[in-house]
Each structure stands twice: as structure tokens, then as C-alpha cells.
Short mmCIF file of C-alpha atoms in Angstrom, two decimals:
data_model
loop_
_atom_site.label_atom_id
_atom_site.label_comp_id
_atom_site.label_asym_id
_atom_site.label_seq_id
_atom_site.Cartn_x
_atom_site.Cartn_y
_atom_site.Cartn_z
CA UNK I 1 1.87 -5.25 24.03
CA UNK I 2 5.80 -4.57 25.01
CA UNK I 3 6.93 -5.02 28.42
CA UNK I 4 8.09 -1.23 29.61
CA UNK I 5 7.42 1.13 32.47
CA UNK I 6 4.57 3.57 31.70
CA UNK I 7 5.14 6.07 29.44
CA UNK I 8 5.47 10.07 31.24
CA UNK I 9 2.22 12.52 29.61
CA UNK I 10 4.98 14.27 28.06
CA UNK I 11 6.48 11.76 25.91
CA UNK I 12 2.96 10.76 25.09
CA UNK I 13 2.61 14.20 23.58
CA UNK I 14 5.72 14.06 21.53
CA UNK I 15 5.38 10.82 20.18
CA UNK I 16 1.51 12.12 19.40
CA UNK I 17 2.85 15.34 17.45
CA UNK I 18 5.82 13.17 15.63
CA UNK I 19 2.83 10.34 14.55
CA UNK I 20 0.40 13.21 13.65
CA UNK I 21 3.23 15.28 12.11
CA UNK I 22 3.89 12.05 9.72
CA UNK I 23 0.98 10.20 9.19
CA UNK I 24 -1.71 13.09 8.52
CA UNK I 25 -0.14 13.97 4.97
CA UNK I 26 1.03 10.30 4.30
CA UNK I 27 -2.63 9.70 4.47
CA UNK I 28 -3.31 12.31 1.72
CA UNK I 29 -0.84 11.41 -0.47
CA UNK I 30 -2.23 7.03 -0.14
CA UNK I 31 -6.00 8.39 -0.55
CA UNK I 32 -4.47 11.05 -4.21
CA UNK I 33 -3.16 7.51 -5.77
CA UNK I 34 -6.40 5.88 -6.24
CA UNK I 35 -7.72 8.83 -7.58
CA UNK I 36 -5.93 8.54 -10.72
CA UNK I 37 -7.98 5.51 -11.79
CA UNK I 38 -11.10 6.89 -10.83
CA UNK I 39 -10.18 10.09 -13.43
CA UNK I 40 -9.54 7.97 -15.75
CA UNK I 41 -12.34 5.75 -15.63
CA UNK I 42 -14.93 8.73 -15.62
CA UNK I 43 -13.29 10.00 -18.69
CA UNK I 44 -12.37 7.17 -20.84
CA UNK I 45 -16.16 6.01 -19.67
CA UNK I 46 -17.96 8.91 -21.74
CA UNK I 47 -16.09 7.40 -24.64
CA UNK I 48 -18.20 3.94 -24.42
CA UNK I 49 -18.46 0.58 -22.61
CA UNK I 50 -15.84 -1.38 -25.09
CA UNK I 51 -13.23 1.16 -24.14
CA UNK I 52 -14.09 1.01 -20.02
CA UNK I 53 -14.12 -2.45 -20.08
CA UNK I 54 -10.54 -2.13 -21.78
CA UNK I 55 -9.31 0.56 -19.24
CA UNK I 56 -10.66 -1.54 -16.33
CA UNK I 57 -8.37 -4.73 -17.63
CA UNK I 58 -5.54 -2.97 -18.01
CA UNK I 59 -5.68 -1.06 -14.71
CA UNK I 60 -6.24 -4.36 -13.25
CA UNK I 61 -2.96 -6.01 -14.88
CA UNK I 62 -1.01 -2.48 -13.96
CA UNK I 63 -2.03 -2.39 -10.61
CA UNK I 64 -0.73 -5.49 -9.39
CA UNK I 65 2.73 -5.42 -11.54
CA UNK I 66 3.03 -2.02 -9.77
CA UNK I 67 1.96 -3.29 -6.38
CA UNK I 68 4.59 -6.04 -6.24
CA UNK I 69 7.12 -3.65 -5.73
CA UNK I 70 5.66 -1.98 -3.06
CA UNK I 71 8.86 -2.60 -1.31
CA UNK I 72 11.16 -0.16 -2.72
CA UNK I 73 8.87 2.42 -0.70
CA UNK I 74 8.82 0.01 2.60
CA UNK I 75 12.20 -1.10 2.75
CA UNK I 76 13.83 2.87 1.32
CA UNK I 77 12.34 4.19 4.20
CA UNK I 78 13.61 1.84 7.11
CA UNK I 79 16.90 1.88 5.93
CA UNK I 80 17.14 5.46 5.24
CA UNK I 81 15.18 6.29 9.09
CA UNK I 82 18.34 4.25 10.44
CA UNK I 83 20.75 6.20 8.99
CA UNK I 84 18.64 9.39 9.83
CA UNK I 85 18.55 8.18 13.43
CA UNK I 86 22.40 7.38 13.53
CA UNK I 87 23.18 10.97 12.32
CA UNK I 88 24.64 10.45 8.83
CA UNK I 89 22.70 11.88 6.65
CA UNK I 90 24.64 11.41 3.55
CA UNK I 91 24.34 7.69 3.99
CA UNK I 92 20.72 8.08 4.43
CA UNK I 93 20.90 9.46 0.61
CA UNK I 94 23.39 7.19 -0.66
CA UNK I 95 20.58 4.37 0.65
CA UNK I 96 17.60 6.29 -1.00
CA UNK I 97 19.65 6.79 -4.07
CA UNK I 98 20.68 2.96 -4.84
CA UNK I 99 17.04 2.47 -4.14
CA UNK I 100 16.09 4.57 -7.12
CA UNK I 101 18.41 3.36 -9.51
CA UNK I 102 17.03 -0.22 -8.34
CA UNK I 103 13.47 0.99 -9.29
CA UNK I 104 14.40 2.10 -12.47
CA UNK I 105 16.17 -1.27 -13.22
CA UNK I 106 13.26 -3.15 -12.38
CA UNK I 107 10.60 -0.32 -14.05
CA UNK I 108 12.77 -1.43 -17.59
CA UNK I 109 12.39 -5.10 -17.04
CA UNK I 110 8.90 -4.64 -17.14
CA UNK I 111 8.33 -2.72 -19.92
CA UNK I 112 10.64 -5.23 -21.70
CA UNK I 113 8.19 -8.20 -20.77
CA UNK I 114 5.07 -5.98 -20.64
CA UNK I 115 4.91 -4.28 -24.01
CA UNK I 116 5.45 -7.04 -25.89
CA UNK I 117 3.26 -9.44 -23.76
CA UNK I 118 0.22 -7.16 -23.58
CA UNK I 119 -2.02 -9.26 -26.38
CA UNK I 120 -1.62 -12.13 -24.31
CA UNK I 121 -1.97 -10.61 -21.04
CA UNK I 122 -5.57 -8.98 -22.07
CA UNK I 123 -6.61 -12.30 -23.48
CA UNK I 124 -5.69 -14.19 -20.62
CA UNK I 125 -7.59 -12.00 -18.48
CA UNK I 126 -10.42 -13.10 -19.96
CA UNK I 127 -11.33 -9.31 -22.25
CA UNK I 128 -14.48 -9.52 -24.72
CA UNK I 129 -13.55 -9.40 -28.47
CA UNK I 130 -14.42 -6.09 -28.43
CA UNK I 131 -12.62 -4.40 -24.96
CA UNK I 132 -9.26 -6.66 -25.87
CA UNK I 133 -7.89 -3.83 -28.47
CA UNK I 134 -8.38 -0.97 -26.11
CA UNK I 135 -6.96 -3.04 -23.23
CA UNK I 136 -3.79 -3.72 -24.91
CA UNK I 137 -3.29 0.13 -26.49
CA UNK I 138 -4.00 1.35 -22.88
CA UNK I 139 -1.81 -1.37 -21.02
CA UNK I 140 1.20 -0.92 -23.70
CA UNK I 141 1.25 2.63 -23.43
CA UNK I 142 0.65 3.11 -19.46
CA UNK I 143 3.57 0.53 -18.86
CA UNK I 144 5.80 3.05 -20.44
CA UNK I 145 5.30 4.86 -16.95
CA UNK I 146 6.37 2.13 -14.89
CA UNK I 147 9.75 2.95 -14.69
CA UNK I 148 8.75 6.29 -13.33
CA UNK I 149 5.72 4.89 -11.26
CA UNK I 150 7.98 2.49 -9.19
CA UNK I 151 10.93 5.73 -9.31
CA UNK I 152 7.92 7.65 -7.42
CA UNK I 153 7.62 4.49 -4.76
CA UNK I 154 11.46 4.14 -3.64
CA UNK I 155 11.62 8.25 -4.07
CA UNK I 156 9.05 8.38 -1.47
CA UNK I 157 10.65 5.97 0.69
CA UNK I 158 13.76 8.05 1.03
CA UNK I 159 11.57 10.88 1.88
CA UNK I 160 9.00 9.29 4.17
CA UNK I 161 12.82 7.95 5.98
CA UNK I 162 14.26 11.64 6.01
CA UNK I 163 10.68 12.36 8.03
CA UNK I 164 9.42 14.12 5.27
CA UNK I 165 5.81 12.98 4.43
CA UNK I 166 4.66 16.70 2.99
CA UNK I 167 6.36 16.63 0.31
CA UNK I 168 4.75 13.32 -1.07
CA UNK I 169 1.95 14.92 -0.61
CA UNK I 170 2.38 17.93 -2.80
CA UNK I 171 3.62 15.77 -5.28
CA UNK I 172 0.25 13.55 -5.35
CA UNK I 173 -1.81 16.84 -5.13
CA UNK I 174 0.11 17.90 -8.54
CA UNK I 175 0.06 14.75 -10.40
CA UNK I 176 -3.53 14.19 -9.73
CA UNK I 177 -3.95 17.67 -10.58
CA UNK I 178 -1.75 17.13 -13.84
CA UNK I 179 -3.12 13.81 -14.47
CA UNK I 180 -7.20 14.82 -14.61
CA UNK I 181 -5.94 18.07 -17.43
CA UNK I 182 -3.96 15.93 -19.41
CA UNK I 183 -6.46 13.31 -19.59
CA UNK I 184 -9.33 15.43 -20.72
CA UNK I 185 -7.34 17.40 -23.02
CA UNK I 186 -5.80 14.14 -24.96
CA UNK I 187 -9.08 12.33 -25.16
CA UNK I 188 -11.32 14.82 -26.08
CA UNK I 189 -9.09 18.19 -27.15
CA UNK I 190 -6.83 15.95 -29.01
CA UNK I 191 -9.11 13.19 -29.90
CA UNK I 192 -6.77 10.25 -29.12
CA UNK I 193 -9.47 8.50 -27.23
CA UNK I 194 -8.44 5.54 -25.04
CA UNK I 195 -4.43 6.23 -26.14
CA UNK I 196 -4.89 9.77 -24.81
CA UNK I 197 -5.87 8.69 -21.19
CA UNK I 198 -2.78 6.85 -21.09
CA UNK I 199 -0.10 9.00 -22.19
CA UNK I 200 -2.17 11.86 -19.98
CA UNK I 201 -1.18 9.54 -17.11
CA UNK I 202 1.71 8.68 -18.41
CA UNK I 203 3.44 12.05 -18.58
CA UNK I 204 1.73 12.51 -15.20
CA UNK I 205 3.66 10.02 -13.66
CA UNK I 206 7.10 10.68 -15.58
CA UNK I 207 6.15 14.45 -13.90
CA UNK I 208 6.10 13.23 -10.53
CA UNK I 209 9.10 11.20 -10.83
CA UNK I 210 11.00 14.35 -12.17
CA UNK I 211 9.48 16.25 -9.33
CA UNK I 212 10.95 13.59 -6.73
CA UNK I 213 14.14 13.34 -8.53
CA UNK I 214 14.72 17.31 -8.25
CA UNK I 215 14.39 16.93 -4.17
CA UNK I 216 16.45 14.01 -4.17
CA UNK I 217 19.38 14.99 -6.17
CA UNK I 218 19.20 18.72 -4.38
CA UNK I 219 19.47 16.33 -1.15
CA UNK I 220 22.42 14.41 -2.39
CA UNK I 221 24.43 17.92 -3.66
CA UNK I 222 23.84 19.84 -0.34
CA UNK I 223 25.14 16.21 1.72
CA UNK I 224 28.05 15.35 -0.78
CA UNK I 225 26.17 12.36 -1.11
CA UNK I 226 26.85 10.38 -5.38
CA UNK I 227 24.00 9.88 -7.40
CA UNK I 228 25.99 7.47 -9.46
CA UNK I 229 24.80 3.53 -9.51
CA UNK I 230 26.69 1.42 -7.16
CA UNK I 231 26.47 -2.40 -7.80
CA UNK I 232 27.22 -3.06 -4.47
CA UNK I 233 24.01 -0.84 -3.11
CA UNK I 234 21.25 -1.62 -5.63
CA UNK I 235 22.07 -5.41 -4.63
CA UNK I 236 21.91 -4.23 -1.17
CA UNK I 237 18.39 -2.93 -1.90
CA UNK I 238 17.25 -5.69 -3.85
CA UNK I 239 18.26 -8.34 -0.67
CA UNK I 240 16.49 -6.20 1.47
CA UNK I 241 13.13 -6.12 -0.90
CA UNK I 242 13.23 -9.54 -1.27
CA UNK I 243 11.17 -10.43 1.99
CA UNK I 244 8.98 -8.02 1.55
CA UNK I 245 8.18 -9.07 -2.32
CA UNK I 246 7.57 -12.42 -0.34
CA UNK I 247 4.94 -10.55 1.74
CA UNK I 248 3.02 -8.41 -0.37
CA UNK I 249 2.64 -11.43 -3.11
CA UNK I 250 1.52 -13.47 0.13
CA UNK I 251 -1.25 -10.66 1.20
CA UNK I 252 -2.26 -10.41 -2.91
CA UNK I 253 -2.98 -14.38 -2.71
CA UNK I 254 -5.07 -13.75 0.53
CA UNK I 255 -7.03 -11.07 -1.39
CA UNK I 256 -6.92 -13.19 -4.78
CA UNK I 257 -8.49 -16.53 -2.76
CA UNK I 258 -11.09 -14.70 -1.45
CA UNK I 259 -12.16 -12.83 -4.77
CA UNK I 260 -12.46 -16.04 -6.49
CA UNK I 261 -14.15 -17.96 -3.58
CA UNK I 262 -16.59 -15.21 -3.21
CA UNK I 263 -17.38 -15.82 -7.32
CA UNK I 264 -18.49 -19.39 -6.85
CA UNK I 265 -21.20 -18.15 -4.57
CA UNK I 266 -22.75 -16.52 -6.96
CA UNK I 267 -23.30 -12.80 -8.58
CA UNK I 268 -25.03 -11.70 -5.82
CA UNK I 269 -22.32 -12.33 -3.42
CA UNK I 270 -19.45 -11.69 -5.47
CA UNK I 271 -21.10 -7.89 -6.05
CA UNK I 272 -21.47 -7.57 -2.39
CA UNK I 273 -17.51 -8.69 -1.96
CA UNK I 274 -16.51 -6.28 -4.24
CA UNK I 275 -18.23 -3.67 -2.17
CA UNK I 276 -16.73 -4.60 1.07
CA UNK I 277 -13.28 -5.24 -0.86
CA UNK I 278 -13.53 -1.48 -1.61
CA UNK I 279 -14.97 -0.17 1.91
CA UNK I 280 -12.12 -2.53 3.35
CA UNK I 281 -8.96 -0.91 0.88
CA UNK I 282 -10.55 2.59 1.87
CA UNK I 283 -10.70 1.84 5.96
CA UNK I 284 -6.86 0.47 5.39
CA UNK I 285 -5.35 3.96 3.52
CA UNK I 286 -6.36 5.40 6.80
CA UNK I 287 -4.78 2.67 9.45
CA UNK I 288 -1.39 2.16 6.70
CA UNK I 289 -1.18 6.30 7.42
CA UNK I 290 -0.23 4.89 11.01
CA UNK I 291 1.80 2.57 9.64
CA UNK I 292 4.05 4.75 7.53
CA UNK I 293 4.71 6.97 10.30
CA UNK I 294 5.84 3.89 12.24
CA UNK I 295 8.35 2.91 9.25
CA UNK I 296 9.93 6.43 9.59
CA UNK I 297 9.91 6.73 13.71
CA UNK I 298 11.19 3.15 14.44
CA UNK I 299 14.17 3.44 11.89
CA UNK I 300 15.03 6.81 13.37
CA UNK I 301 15.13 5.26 17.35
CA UNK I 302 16.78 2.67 16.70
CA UNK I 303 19.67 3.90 13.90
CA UNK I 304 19.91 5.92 17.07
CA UNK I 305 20.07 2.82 19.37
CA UNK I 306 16.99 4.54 21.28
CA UNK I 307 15.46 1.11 22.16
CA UNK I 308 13.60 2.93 25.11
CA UNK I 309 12.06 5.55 22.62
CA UNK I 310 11.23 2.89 19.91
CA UNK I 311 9.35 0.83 22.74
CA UNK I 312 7.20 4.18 23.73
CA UNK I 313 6.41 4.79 20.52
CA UNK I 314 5.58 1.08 19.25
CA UNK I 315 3.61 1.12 22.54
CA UNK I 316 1.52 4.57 21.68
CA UNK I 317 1.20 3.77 17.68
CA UNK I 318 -0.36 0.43 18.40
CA UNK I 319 -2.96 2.52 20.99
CA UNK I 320 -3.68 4.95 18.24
CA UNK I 321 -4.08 2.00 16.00
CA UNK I 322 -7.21 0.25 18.08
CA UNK I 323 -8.82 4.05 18.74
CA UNK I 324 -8.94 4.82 14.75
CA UNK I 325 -10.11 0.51 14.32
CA UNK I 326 -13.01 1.66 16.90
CA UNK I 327 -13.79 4.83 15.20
CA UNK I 328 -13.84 3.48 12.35
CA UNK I 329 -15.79 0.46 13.06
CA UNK I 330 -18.55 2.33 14.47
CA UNK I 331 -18.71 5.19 11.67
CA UNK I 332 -19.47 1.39 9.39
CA UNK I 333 -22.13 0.25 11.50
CA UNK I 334 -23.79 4.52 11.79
CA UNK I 335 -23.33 4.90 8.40
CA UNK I 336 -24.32 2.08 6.74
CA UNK I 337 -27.85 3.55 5.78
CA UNK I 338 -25.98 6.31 3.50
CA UNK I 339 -23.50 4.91 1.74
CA UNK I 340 -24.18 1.36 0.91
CA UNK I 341 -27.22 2.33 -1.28
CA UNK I 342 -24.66 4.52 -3.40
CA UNK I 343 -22.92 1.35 -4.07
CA UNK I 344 -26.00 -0.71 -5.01
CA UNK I 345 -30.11 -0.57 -5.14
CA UNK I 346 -30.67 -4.07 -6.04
CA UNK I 347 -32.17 -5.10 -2.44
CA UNK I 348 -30.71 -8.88 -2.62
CA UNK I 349 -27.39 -7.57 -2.38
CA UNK I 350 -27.92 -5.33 0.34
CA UNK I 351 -29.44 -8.04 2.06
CA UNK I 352 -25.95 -10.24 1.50
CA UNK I 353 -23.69 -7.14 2.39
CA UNK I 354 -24.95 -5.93 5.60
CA UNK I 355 -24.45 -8.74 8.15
CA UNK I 356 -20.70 -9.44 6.55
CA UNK I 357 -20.47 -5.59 6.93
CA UNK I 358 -20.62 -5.83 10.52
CA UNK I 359 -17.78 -8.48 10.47
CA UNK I 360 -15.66 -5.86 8.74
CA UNK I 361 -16.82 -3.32 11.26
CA UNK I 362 -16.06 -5.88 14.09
CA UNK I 363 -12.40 -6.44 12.46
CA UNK I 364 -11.50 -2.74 12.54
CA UNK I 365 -9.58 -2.47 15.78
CA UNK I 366 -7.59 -5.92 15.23
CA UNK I 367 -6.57 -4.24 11.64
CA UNK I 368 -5.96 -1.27 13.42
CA UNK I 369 -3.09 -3.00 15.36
CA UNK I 370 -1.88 -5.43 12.06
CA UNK I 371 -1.31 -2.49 10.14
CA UNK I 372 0.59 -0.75 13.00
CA UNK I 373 2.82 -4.17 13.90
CA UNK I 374 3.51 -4.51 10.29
CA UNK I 375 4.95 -0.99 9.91
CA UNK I 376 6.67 -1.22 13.12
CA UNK I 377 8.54 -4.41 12.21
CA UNK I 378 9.37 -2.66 8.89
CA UNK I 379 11.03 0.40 10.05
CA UNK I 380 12.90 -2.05 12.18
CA UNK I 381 13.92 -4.06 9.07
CA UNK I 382 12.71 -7.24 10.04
CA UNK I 383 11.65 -8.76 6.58
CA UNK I 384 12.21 -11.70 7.06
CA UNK I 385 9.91 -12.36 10.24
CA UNK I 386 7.33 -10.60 7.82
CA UNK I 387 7.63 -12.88 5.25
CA UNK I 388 7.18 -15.85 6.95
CA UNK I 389 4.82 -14.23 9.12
CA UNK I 390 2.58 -13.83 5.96
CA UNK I 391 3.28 -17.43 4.94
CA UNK I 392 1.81 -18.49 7.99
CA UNK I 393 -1.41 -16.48 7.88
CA UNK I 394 -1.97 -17.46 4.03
CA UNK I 395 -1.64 -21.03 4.97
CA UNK I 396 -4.18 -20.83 7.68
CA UNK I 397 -6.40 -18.62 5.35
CA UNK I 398 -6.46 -20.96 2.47
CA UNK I 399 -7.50 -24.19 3.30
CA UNK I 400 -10.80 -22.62 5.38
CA UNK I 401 -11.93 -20.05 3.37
CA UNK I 402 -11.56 -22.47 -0.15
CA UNK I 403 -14.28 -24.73 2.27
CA UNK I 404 -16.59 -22.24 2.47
CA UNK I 405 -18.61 -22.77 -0.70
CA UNK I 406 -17.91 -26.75 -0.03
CA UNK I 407 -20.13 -26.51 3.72
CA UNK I 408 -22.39 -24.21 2.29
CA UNK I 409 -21.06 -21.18 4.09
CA UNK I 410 -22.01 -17.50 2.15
CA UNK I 411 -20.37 -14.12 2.17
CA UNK I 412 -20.58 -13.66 5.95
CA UNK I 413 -19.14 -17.18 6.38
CA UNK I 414 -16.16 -15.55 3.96
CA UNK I 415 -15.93 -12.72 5.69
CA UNK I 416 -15.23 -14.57 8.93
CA UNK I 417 -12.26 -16.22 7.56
CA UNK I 418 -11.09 -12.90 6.64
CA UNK I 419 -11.19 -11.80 9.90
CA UNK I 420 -9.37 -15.07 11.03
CA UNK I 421 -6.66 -14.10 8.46
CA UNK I 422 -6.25 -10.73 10.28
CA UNK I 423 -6.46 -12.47 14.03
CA UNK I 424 -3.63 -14.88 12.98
CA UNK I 425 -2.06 -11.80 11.34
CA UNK I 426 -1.76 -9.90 14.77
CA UNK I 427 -0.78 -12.64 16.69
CA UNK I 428 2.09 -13.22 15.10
CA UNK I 429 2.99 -9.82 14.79
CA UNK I 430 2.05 -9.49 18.67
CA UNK I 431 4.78 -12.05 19.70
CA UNK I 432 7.72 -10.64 17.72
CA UNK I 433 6.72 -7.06 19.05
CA UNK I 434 6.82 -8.75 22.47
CA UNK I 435 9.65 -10.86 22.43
CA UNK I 436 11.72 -7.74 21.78
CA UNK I 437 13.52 -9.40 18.88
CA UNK I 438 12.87 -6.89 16.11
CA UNK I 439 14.99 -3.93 18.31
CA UNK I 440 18.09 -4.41 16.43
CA UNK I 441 20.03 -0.87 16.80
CA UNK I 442 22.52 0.52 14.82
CA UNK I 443 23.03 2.34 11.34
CA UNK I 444 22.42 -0.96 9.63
CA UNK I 445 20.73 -4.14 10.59
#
């Protein structure tokens, strides 16, 4: 993968204990945020189908606003690991702080369009007469949060960039926690129904944010770092995010395309998508663990111009990468018996799901290495190459999966241009890793 001599057992082991060290409890804290949906959903779901059908909308519509900014973690935590790495930690603060007042700049411009767009937004997402008032109470009220939800993703950033991925961790554990209470006591103690869920979650996430914030501004105190907005910064921020925005709305389309391809071939198929969408999302919490800890390590090399450290440890994440895509891959194809029946009983789509299952089991060790590259090339700061990295692989992905239905291809057919999309992925993450490019060194890129 990178040209370098071979790497001495010892350094193996520390670059083993820092990756363990960082990526066991960022995994924790990626599998606690899904959770929250799945609390809600089993308790607004005891209320009736109008109202689940009205949760699931909104969620839907929140998700991806919230996902779009994804960045303000990614980008917080390279350039905070840089300073880290260069020894000046009250940079590394000053970074993570114009990062947080850029969150909650953003988190108000949504509200702003959200609230009073949420009608329309449920209606063009297609609700039934009947789910389209719950959708809109929940969606109006949960994007309230935002500002604190997308506070919680550039807060994290500056932590996961100090090295810190326990605390994130604790905080997920307690929101969850929080967020499961407050839910059940609002719907049903309270009787606010659908309106309860969401300000339970709500006043979760504003919580967690406060939580973060404590950490933070005990961080900036103790390092004489200021908390106040600086114009200059949150642009700085904002420039930074801007590739990555470019991305993650990139990746979305790849996800979107193949949603709505696999719904022209039918119910049958598009259930059986759905299934491996989900296995897929779950199998990638796991290998973006990796990734996070390569965000933090690679900052921290080279702010400290370590280009010989950041090469060992590119070089030992990316092994790590293919042995959890082989372990993972094979616990698909062993388990397969056990849990796809929890997902379904109706036999047609079992019969549809298993041979594109063994695609996605095939795929696991070149996602292993994707999802390592990509965080590798983020810690370094290198945005841009991700951006039109991502470009590339959507327009490859496009054109053949959108001819699927038009040969006659089915869901396995699908699948195979998925795992095209991740081949062209790691190939052109391969070359940049190899070419050396992305080592830029310093405080600042």
C-alpha cells in the first residue's frame, strides 16, 4: 500500500494499542446513535400505525439534514490532531471551538428553513393523509435539536482530535439512557403522544450538547484558549467542510440511486435491499471505528511532521482494515441462517437476499480498506482529493447501476455495481495513499 521499510514488532504493538485505545469506544459511541431511532420507533409504535408512519418520515427528512454536516465531526478532528501533534494545545481548542460556534450557525439556519417548511417537506415525501400531521408535529419539534445535534458532531470532533474517544462514549451511553426515560415518560406519563417523543429526544440531545460543552469550555479555561466567535475561524471551518459536504452528499446520491433502482424491480427486491442496506450501515459502524481512529492518529503524526510514523500507521490501519472486512465477511456467510429470518419469513425474499448477500460478504475486506483510506486522507486534511475522489466513483456508479433494471439485471446484478462503487472507491484512495501526496506536515495544511 505505501512504499516503507517494514515496520519493527514493537511499533506494530504501539500503533495496535493507540488504534485499539481509539477506535474500541468510537465504535460504541457510532453503534448508541442509531439507537435513538429505534427507542423511538418502539414507543411512538404502541401509539398506532398513523403516528409510526409519521415518526418514520420525519426521521427520514432529519437524518439526512443532520448527515450533511457530518463534516464538522471529520474535518474538527483533523485539524485539531494537527495542532495536538505540533504541541499547541490551545490552538487545538481555539480550532474545536470556531468549529462549534460554526455548528451552531448552521443548526439555526435550519431550523429557520425547517420549521416553517415542514408541511411541505412531509407532503413531498410522499406521507398518507393520515401520517402527514404527525410527521410534521414530530419533524417541527425534533428540528429544534438540530442546533444541538450538529453542536454534539463538531464537539466530538475536537475530542476524537485531542485523542479522546471515551468521553463520546459516555456521553452516547447517557443520552441514550436519557433519551429512552424521557420518551416513555412524555408519551405515556404525560400523554403528549407523538409531540412527547420528540421533545424527549429533544432535551436529550440539548443534554448531550451541554454535556460536551462543559468538557470543552473546562478545556479552553485550563489552556487560556477564547471561547468567543472569531469570523476569521468559523470561515476557516466552513472552507475546510466544504469538500467534505461535497463528499458525503456524493456517497448519499450513491446510496439514494441504488434505493430507487432497487424500487423499480419490484417489492420483493426493494424489501430485500432494505435488508442488506441495513446489514451493510451495521458492518460499516464497525470498519468507520477504524476510520476515526485514523482521523485522530494521522493529524497527530503529521502536526508533528512524523511522516515516518504516519506511514506505519496508515500501513497497519489499512491491515486491520482487510482482517475485520474478512471477519466480518465470513460471520455474513456463517450466520446467515439466524439472522436473516428475523428480518423476513416471506420465502421469496429470502430467496432474492441471499445470493446478493454473499456479494456484500465478498465486498467486506475492500470496504474494510475504503473506510480506512478515507479516514486516513481525512486526518491528513486532504478534502479536496476526497471530494473529487467521490465524484469520480458516483459517476462510474450511476450510469451502470440506473441500467440494471433496463438489461434485466435483479438485486444481485445491483449489488454488483455496489461493489464496483467500492472497488473504484479504493482505487482511488489506493493511489493518493501511494503517491505520498496527502503527507502534508505541519500545524496547518
Amino acid at each position: 500500500m505505501i512504499q516503507a521499510p517494514a515496520t519493527p514488532p514493537s511499533r506494530r504493538r504501539l500503533h495496535d494499542r493507540e488504534i485499539l485505545a481509539l477506535a474500541v469506544p468510537a465504535f460504541g459511541a457510532l453503534v448508541a446513535e442509531p439507537l435513538f431511532v429505534m427507542v423511538d420507533s418502539a414507543i411512538v409504535g404502541h401509539l398506532g400505525t398513523p403516528q409510526l408512519a409519521g415518526l418514520a418520515i420525519a426521521a427520514a427528512l432529519l437524518t439526512t439534514a443532520v448527515s450533511v454536516f457530518v463534516f464538522l465531526a471529520y474535518a474538527t478532528t483533523a485539524a485539531v490532531a494537527r495542532r495536538v501533534g505540533a504541541g499547541d494545545l490551545t490552538a487545538a481548542i481555539r480550532q474545536g471551538v470556531d468549529g462549534i460556534w460554526l455548528a451552531i450557525l448552521l443548526g439555526l439556519v435550519v431550523i429557520a428553513l425547517a420549521f416553517p417548511l415542514a408541511p411541505w417537506l412531509v407532503e413531498v415525501f410522499g406521507a398518507s393523509d393520515t401520517a402527514a400531521p404527525y410527521a410534521t408535529t414530530y419533524l417541527r419539534i425534533s428540528s429544534l435539536g438540530i442546533p444541538a445535534m450538529l453542536v454534539v458532531m463538531a464537539a466530538t470532533g475536537v475530542l476524537r482530535g485531542l485523542q479522546n474517544t471515551r468521553t463520546p462514549l459516555y456521553v452516547a451511553i447517557g443520552g441514550f439512557a436519557a433519551n429512552a426515560a424521557l420518551n416513555a415518560g412524555l408519551v405515556y406519563g404525560a400523554g403528549l403522544g407523538i409531540a412527547g417523543s420528540a421533545w424527549g429526544t429533544v432535551i436529550a440531545q440539548i443534554g448531550m450538547a451541554a454535556a460536551y460543552l462543559v468538557v470543552v469550555i473546562r478545556g479552553a479555561r485550563r489552556h487560556g484558549a477564547s471561547l468567543r466567535p472569531d469570523a476569521a475561524g468559523i470561515k476557516a471551518s466552513a472552507r475546510a467542510g466544504v469538500p467534505l459536504l461535497v463528499r458525503t452528499l456524493s456517497l448519499r446520491a450513491v446510496l439514494l440511486i441504488a434505493t430507487a433502482v432497487a424500487a423499480r424491480l419490484g417489492d420483493t427486491d426493494i424489501a430485500a435491499h432494505q435488508i442488506l442496506l441495513s446489514l451493510w450501515s451495521l458492518m460499516a459502524f464497525a470498519l468507520d471505528a477504524i476510520a476515526i481512529a485514523g482521523q485522530a492518529i494521522i493529524g497527530r503524526y503529521l502536526g508533528a511532521g512524523d511522516t515516518k510514523g504516519a506511514r506505519e500507521a496508515c500501513r497497519r490501519m489499512v491491515q486491520w482494515g482487510i482482517a475485520s472486512g474478512v471477519v466480518f465477511g465470513v460471520l455474513i456467510v456463517l450466520a446467515r441462517p439466524l439472522f436473516v429470518p428475523l428480518f423476513t419469513s416471506d420465502q421469496s425474499v429470502q430467496d432474492t437476499l441471499l445470493p446478493a448477500l454473499l456479494v456484500v460478504a465478498l465486498t467486506q475486506p475492500v470496504a474494510g480498506v475504503v473506510f480506512v483510506l478515507d479516514g486516513v486522507l481525512m486526518g491528513a486534511g486532504d478534502g479536496a482529493y476526497l471530494a473529487w475522489a467521490m465524484l469520480v466513483t458516483l459517476a462510474v456508479f450511476a450510469p451502470v447501476a440506473l441500467l440494471v433494471p433496463v438489461l434485466g439485471g435483479g438485486l444481485t446484478t445491483l449489488w454488483c455495481a455496489m461493489a464496483l462503487m467500492m472497488l473504484v472507491r479504493m482505487a482511488t484512495l489506493w493511489l493518493r495513499t501511494r503517491s505520498g501526496s496527502w503527507m502534508v506536515t505541519g500545524a496547518t495544511r
